[in-house]
Short mmCIF file of C-alpha atoms and ligand atoms in Angstrom, two decimals:
data_model
loop_
_atom_site.label_atom_id
_atom_site.label_comp_id
_atom_site.label_asym_id
_atom_site.label_seq_id
_atom_site.Cartn_x
_atom_site.Cartn_y
_atom_site.Cartn_z
CA UNK A 1 -19.65 -14.79 41.29
CA UNK A 2 -23.16 -13.75 40.20
CA UNK A 3 -25.14 -15.60 37.59
CA UNK A 4 -25.60 -13.69 34.34
CA UNK A 5 -28.88 -13.90 32.47
CA UNK A 6 -28.77 -12.72 28.86
CA UNK A 7 -31.67 -12.03 26.55
CA UNK A 8 -31.26 -10.93 22.95
CA UNK A 9 -31.40 -12.06 19.37
CA UNK A 10 -29.66 -15.17 18.12
CA UNK A 11 -29.65 -14.49 14.43
CA UNK A 12 -28.49 -14.79 10.88
CA UNK A 13 -26.69 -11.71 9.59
CA UNK A 14 -25.57 -10.72 6.11
CA UNK A 15 -22.93 -8.02 6.26
CA UNK A 16 -21.28 -5.75 3.72
CA UNK A 17 -18.19 -3.77 4.64
CA UNK A 18 -15.75 -1.96 2.35
CA UNK A 19 -13.61 -5.12 2.63
CA UNK A 20 -16.09 -7.79 1.70
CA UNK A 21 -19.50 -9.30 1.95
CA UNK A 22 -20.92 -12.34 3.73
CA UNK A 23 -23.86 -14.61 3.06
CA UNK A 24 -25.96 -15.55 6.07
CA UNK A 25 -23.63 -16.01 9.00
CA UNK A 26 -24.15 -16.44 12.72
CA UNK A 27 -25.00 -13.18 14.49
CA UNK A 28 -27.39 -11.74 17.01
CA UNK A 29 -26.99 -9.56 20.06
CA UNK A 30 -27.19 -12.43 22.57
CA UNK A 31 -24.64 -14.45 20.62
CA UNK A 32 -22.03 -11.70 20.87
CA UNK A 33 -22.91 -10.90 24.50
CA UNK A 34 -22.67 -14.55 25.49
CA UNK A 35 -19.34 -15.16 23.75
CA UNK A 36 -17.85 -12.02 25.25
CA UNK A 37 -19.09 -12.73 28.79
CA UNK A 38 -17.87 -16.32 28.52
CA UNK A 39 -14.28 -15.04 28.61
CA UNK A 40 -14.89 -14.34 32.34
CA UNK A 41 -15.94 -17.97 32.97
CA UNK A 42 -19.19 -16.84 34.59
CA UNK A 43 -22.34 -18.94 34.75
CA UNK A 44 -24.55 -17.54 32.03
CA UNK A 45 -27.71 -18.45 30.16
CA UNK A 46 -29.26 -17.06 26.99
CA UNK A 47 -33.01 -16.57 26.58
CA UNK A 48 -33.81 -16.33 22.88
CA UNK A 49 -35.55 -17.96 19.94
CA UNK A 50 -34.43 -19.40 16.62
CA UNK A 51 -36.16 -21.20 13.76
CA UNK A 52 -35.85 -24.73 12.47
CA UNK A 53 -33.31 -23.41 9.93
CA UNK A 54 -30.77 -22.63 12.66
CA UNK A 55 -27.81 -25.05 12.56
CA UNK A 56 -27.33 -27.26 15.60
CA UNK A 57 -23.57 -26.68 15.36
CA UNK A 58 -24.07 -23.01 16.29
CA UNK A 59 -26.00 -23.96 19.41
CA UNK A 60 -23.32 -26.50 20.21
CA UNK A 61 -20.64 -23.83 19.81
CA UNK A 62 -22.42 -21.63 22.39
CA UNK A 63 -22.73 -24.60 24.73
CA UNK A 64 -19.03 -25.32 24.27
CA UNK A 65 -18.41 -21.81 25.58
CA UNK A 66 -20.14 -22.83 28.80
CA UNK A 67 -23.34 -20.91 28.01
CA UNK A 68 -26.63 -22.48 29.14
CA UNK A 69 -28.71 -22.68 25.95
CA UNK A 70 -31.72 -24.49 27.40
CA UNK A 71 -33.81 -21.30 27.09
CA UNK A 72 -33.07 -20.79 23.39
CA UNK A 73 -36.36 -21.95 21.96
CA UNK A 74 -36.29 -23.67 18.57
CA UNK A 75 -39.55 -23.08 16.68
CA UNK A 76 -40.33 -25.99 14.36
CA UNK A 77 -41.27 -24.69 10.92
CA UNK A 78 -40.11 -21.19 11.88
CA UNK A 79 -37.38 -19.00 10.39
CA UNK A 80 -34.60 -17.39 12.40
CA UNK A 81 -34.41 -13.60 12.85
CA UNK A 82 -32.44 -12.12 9.95
CA UNK A 83 -30.64 -8.80 9.74
CA UNK A 84 -28.52 -7.36 6.96
CA UNK A 85 -26.49 -4.20 7.00
CA UNK A 86 -23.98 -2.24 4.95
CA UNK A 87 -21.20 -0.19 6.50
CA UNK A 88 -20.06 3.14 5.15
CA UNK A 89 -16.40 3.75 4.42
CA UNK A 90 -15.75 5.21 7.88
CA UNK A 91 -17.02 1.92 9.42
CA UNK A 92 -18.62 3.94 12.20
CA UNK A 93 -21.98 4.22 10.51
CA UNK A 94 -24.11 1.67 8.69
CA UNK A 95 -27.43 1.28 6.96
CA UNK A 96 -29.77 -1.52 7.86
CA UNK A 97 -30.78 -3.11 4.57
CA UNK A 98 -33.27 -5.59 5.96
CA UNK A 99 -34.71 -6.77 9.26
CA UNK A 100 -36.87 -9.91 9.18
CA UNK A 101 -38.27 -10.57 12.65
CA UNK A 102 -39.54 -14.06 11.71
CA UNK A 103 -39.79 -16.18 14.90
CA UNK A 104 -39.03 -13.11 17.02
CA UNK A 105 -42.40 -11.63 16.10
CA UNK A 106 -44.34 -13.99 18.42
CA UNK A 107 -41.63 -14.82 20.91
CA UNK A 108 -42.71 -15.39 24.53
CA UNK A 109 -39.49 -15.67 26.55
CA UNK A 110 -39.25 -18.18 29.41
CA UNK A 111 -36.53 -17.59 32.00
CA UNK A 112 -35.08 -20.90 33.24
CA UNK A 113 -35.79 -21.55 36.96
CA UNK A 114 -32.09 -21.66 37.76
CA UNK A 115 -31.68 -18.08 36.48
CA UNK A 116 -34.72 -16.44 38.08
CA UNK A 117 -32.41 -15.21 40.83
CA UNK A 118 -29.52 -14.13 38.57
CA UNK A 119 -27.57 -11.22 40.04
CA UNK A 120 -27.00 -9.53 36.70
CA UNK A 121 -29.53 -9.37 33.89
CA UNK A 122 -28.32 -8.23 30.48
CA UNK A 123 -31.25 -7.20 28.33
CA UNK A 124 -29.70 -7.32 24.88
CA UNK A 125 -31.19 -5.84 21.79
CA UNK A 126 -34.63 -7.19 20.88
CA UNK A 127 -38.27 -6.22 21.29
CA UNK A 128 -38.65 -4.15 24.49
CA UNK A 129 -41.70 -6.16 25.60
CA UNK A 130 -39.59 -9.31 25.53
CA UNK A 131 -36.96 -7.50 27.62
CA UNK A 132 -39.69 -6.41 30.04
CA UNK A 133 -41.15 -9.90 30.29
CA UNK A 134 -37.73 -11.28 31.24
CA UNK A 135 -37.41 -8.73 34.04
CA UNK A 136 -40.91 -9.53 35.30
CA UNK A 137 -40.09 -13.24 35.55
CA UNK A 138 -37.25 -12.69 38.02
CA UNK A 139 -38.21 -14.02 41.45
CA UNK A 140 -35.42 -12.05 43.13
CA UNK A 141 -34.73 -8.51 41.97
CA UNK A 142 -31.36 -8.54 40.16
CA UNK A 143 -28.50 -6.54 41.64
CA UNK A 144 -28.11 -4.89 38.27
CA UNK A 145 -30.29 -4.81 35.16
CA UNK A 146 -28.53 -3.55 32.05
CA UNK A 147 -30.33 -2.64 28.84
CA UNK A 148 -29.03 -2.35 25.31
CA UNK A 149 -31.24 -1.28 22.45
CA UNK A 150 -31.11 0.35 19.03
CA UNK A 151 -32.83 2.88 16.77
CA UNK A 152 -35.02 0.15 15.23
CA UNK A 153 -36.96 -0.13 18.50
CA UNK A 154 -37.07 3.64 18.98
CA UNK A 155 -38.66 3.89 15.54
CA UNK A 156 -41.02 0.94 15.95
CA UNK A 157 -41.84 0.48 19.65
CA UNK A 158 -40.91 3.65 21.52
CA UNK A 159 -43.65 3.47 24.20
CA UNK A 160 -42.69 -0.10 25.11
CA UNK A 161 -39.04 0.84 25.08
CA UNK A 162 -39.61 3.68 27.52
CA UNK A 163 -41.38 1.25 29.88
CA UNK A 164 -38.35 -1.02 30.06
CA UNK A 165 -35.86 1.88 30.22
CA UNK A 166 -37.67 3.02 33.35
CA UNK A 167 -36.94 -0.30 35.06
CA UNK A 168 -33.21 -0.74 34.45
CA UNK A 169 -30.11 0.43 36.30
CA UNK A 170 -27.80 0.82 33.30
CA UNK A 171 -28.43 1.60 29.65
CA UNK A 172 -25.78 1.07 26.97
CA UNK A 173 -26.52 2.89 23.77
CA UNK A 174 -24.53 4.36 20.88
CA UNK A 175 -24.07 8.09 20.35
CA UNK A 176 -26.59 8.49 17.52
CA UNK A 177 -29.19 6.50 19.42
CA UNK A 178 -28.58 8.56 22.57
CA UNK A 179 -29.24 11.69 20.52
CA UNK A 180 -32.38 10.19 19.00
CA UNK A 181 -33.73 9.02 22.37
CA UNK A 182 -33.04 12.27 24.19
CA UNK A 183 -33.48 14.84 21.43
CA UNK A 184 -30.21 16.40 22.63
CA UNK A 185 -27.11 16.83 20.50
CA UNK A 186 -24.61 17.15 23.33
CA UNK A 187 -23.86 13.69 24.71
CA UNK A 188 -23.49 15.07 28.22
CA UNK A 189 -26.98 16.54 28.04
CA UNK A 190 -28.29 13.41 26.34
CA UNK A 191 -26.94 11.20 29.14
CA UNK A 192 -28.43 13.48 31.78
CA UNK A 193 -31.82 13.36 30.11
CA UNK A 194 -31.72 9.59 29.63
CA UNK A 195 -30.88 9.20 33.33
CA UNK A 196 -34.17 10.94 34.17
CA UNK A 197 -35.98 8.21 32.21
CA UNK A 198 -34.79 5.54 34.69
CA UNK A 199 -31.20 4.27 34.47
CA UNK A 200 -28.78 5.52 37.14
CA UNK A 201 -25.87 4.72 34.85
CA UNK A 202 -25.69 5.65 31.18
CA UNK A 203 -23.02 4.23 28.88
CA UNK A 204 -22.67 5.91 25.50
CA UNK A 205 -20.65 3.96 22.94
CA UNK A 206 -18.88 5.95 20.26
CA UNK A 207 -17.44 3.19 18.09
CA UNK A 208 -13.77 3.74 17.34
CA UNK A 209 -13.91 6.84 19.56
CA UNK A 210 -14.44 4.88 22.76
CA UNK A 211 -17.18 4.93 25.37
CA UNK A 212 -18.44 7.25 28.09
CA UNK A 213 -19.87 6.18 31.45
CA UNK A 214 -22.14 8.68 33.23
CA UNK A 215 -23.37 8.48 36.82
CA UNK A 216 -24.80 11.49 38.66
CA UNK A 217 -22.26 14.23 37.98
CA UNK A 218 -19.38 11.79 37.34
CA UNK A 219 -18.08 10.94 33.88
CA UNK A 220 -15.54 8.30 32.91
CA UNK A 221 -14.10 7.87 29.42
CA UNK A 222 -12.46 4.78 27.92
CA UNK A 223 -10.90 4.99 24.47
CA UNK A 224 -11.25 2.25 21.93
CA UNK A 225 -7.94 0.57 21.21
CA UNK A 226 -6.51 2.09 18.01
CA UNK A 227 -6.41 -0.86 15.64
CA UNK A 228 -4.49 -1.16 12.45
CA UNK A 229 -7.33 -2.96 10.77
CA UNK A 230 -11.04 -2.88 11.50
CA UNK A 231 -12.73 -5.44 9.37
CA UNK A 232 -16.35 -5.67 10.54
CA UNK A 233 -17.82 -3.65 13.44
CA UNK A 234 -20.96 -5.80 13.68
CA UNK A 235 -21.54 -6.93 17.24
CA UNK A 236 -18.97 -4.60 18.77
CA UNK A 237 -21.69 -2.96 20.89
CA UNK A 238 -22.98 -6.32 22.09
CA UNK A 239 -19.49 -7.60 22.75
CA UNK A 240 -18.97 -4.46 24.81
CA UNK A 241 -22.15 -5.22 26.77
CA UNK A 242 -21.01 -8.81 27.34
CA UNK A 243 -17.62 -7.67 28.61
CA UNK A 244 -19.21 -5.06 30.85
CA UNK A 245 -21.69 -7.45 32.47
CA UNK A 246 -19.26 -10.39 32.46
CA UNK A 247 -16.79 -8.44 34.56
CA UNK A 248 -19.50 -7.22 36.95
CA UNK A 249 -20.91 -10.73 37.32
CA UNK A 250 -17.48 -12.16 38.02
CA UNK A 251 -16.51 -9.53 40.60
CA UNK A 252 -19.98 -9.08 42.19
CA UNK A 253 -19.21 -5.42 42.74
CA UNK A 254 -21.43 -2.79 41.17
CA UNK A 255 -19.69 0.31 42.46
CA UNK A 256 -18.88 3.15 40.05
CA UNK A 257 -15.16 2.38 40.48
CA UNK A 258 -15.67 -1.20 39.40
CA UNK A 259 -17.91 -0.12 36.53
CA UNK A 260 -14.97 1.89 35.18
CA UNK A 261 -12.97 -1.34 35.07
CA UNK A 262 -15.94 -3.05 33.44
CA UNK A 263 -15.91 -0.40 30.70
CA UNK A 264 -12.21 -1.06 30.06
CA UNK A 265 -12.76 -4.83 29.85
CA UNK A 266 -15.71 -4.14 27.57
CA UNK A 267 -13.65 -1.96 25.21
CA UNK A 268 -10.85 -4.47 25.26
CA UNK A 269 -13.10 -7.33 24.18
CA UNK A 270 -14.88 -5.21 21.56
CA UNK A 271 -11.49 -4.52 19.97
CA UNK A 272 -11.19 -8.21 19.10
CA UNK A 273 -14.70 -8.52 17.75
CA UNK A 274 -14.11 -6.08 14.89
CA UNK A 275 -11.03 -7.85 13.56
CA UNK A 276 -12.92 -10.55 11.64
CA UNK A 277 -16.36 -10.97 10.09
CA UNK A 278 -19.19 -11.85 12.46
CA UNK A 279 -18.42 -13.87 15.58
CA UNK A 280 -15.33 -15.57 14.15
CA UNK A 281 -12.79 -13.76 16.30
CA UNK A 282 -14.85 -14.02 19.49
CA UNK A 283 -15.21 -17.78 19.12
CA UNK A 284 -11.47 -18.34 19.35
CA UNK A 285 -10.16 -15.87 21.89
CA UNK A 286 -7.66 -17.06 24.41
CA UNK A 287 -6.82 -15.78 27.87
CA UNK A 288 -3.33 -14.64 27.00
CA UNK A 289 -4.30 -12.45 24.08
CA UNK A 290 -7.00 -10.81 26.20
CA UNK A 291 -4.49 -10.11 28.98
CA UNK A 292 -1.85 -8.82 26.55
CA UNK A 293 -4.26 -6.39 25.00
CA UNK A 294 -5.42 -5.23 28.41
CA UNK A 295 -1.81 -4.37 29.09
CA UNK A 296 -1.71 -2.35 25.84
CA UNK A 297 -4.84 -0.56 27.01
CA UNK A 298 -3.18 0.31 30.27
CA UNK A 299 -0.11 1.71 28.54
CA UNK A 300 -2.28 3.67 26.13
CA UNK A 301 -4.23 5.46 28.81
CA UNK A 302 -1.87 5.81 31.75
CA UNK A 303 0.13 8.97 32.26
CA UNK A 304 1.73 10.98 35.01
CA UNK A 305 1.29 14.70 34.99
CA UNK A 306 2.46 17.40 37.36
CA UNK A 307 -0.28 19.71 38.46
CA UNK A 308 1.16 23.11 39.30
P1 LIG B 1 -24.30 -4.23 17.06
O1 LIG B 1 -23.36 -4.14 15.90
O2 LIG B 1 -23.62 -4.39 18.38
O3 LIG B 1 -25.32 -3.15 17.05
O4 LIG B 1 -25.11 -5.57 16.91
C1 LIG B 1 -25.35 -6.21 15.70
C2 LIG B 1 -26.22 -7.42 15.93
O5 LIG B 1 -27.53 -6.99 16.29
C3 LIG B 1 -26.36 -8.24 14.67
O6 LIG B 1 -25.75 -9.49 14.88
C4 LIG B 1 -27.87 -8.39 14.45
O7 LIG B 1 -28.28 -9.70 14.29
C5 LIG B 1 -28.50 -7.79 15.69
N1 LIG B 1 -29.64 -6.93 15.34
C6 LIG B 1 -29.75 -6.09 14.29
N2 LIG B 1 -30.94 -5.46 14.32
C7 LIG B 1 -31.59 -5.89 15.43
C8 LIG B 1 -32.85 -5.61 16.02
N3 LIG B 1 -33.72 -4.75 15.47
N4 LIG B 1 -33.15 -6.24 17.17
C9 LIG B 1 -32.31 -7.09 17.72
N5 LIG B 1 -31.11 -7.42 17.24
C10 LIG B 1 -30.74 -6.83 16.09
#
């Protein structure tokens, strides 16, 4: 088993979907990644920052999921990163209503000594210079560095983002962001162009339409599980990233074949995330329901066909 180092926001979110609205609830990219990866029982740590307003019970909840939280800095007198968003009726697209960086604006990440040799580094969504600084603190080059980002950083810190993209092995990004980053409409062309920026593997997430994994000339597709009810898609992308890296950390195998399995685990876990508001569903997942749904996934995608 490899150690998994996670960096990303630990946040307050306020979410509006066609089904309801929340006040400030627990969110953040690293929160979702950590909860998702914890289902693989890997050793993981989160590097992040919160303000004095962040409830201790949330940190305790992460710790209860066996996540090392010693590198989540608590800034006295500071306010936690806040994001609010509103989903459109299709639930595949959303508008960001507000992003308050707060303590994230001056964050200097410190990687814990015990994780400077982590095999897998998951650079979750936050300022690209923070992602870069985490990579630079590694004393042993990770076997795999995975980057997730979003349009906010393309709009506000593109040069820094390109610097970190150059240094990673895998990028996970959604379809619209892949188009924005590459300037290409076709996702196949977009992935090819993004691969020339650095990452050998490109994962393009398409919400309820599944995810594509690109490597050289190979392409693998995993559907999203068709769900009767999608309640809140927030964090699905991060949950996907946590499942992807959690599986790779557990199996210590970064071959393309194993990455296909990682994409299936990732989609499987993301399907739970969207069933309730925020992190609620991910906090209470059990082994059996994960395995049962994996079986459903298998049945959904497996077929025999005669080639004549
Ligand atoms: P996802 O739905 O997977 O894109 O992730 C949603 C999570 O990303 C929310 O919990 C937010 O707190 C967090 N988030 C939103 N905007 C940003 C941003 N600009 N940087 C880092 N994290 C963000």
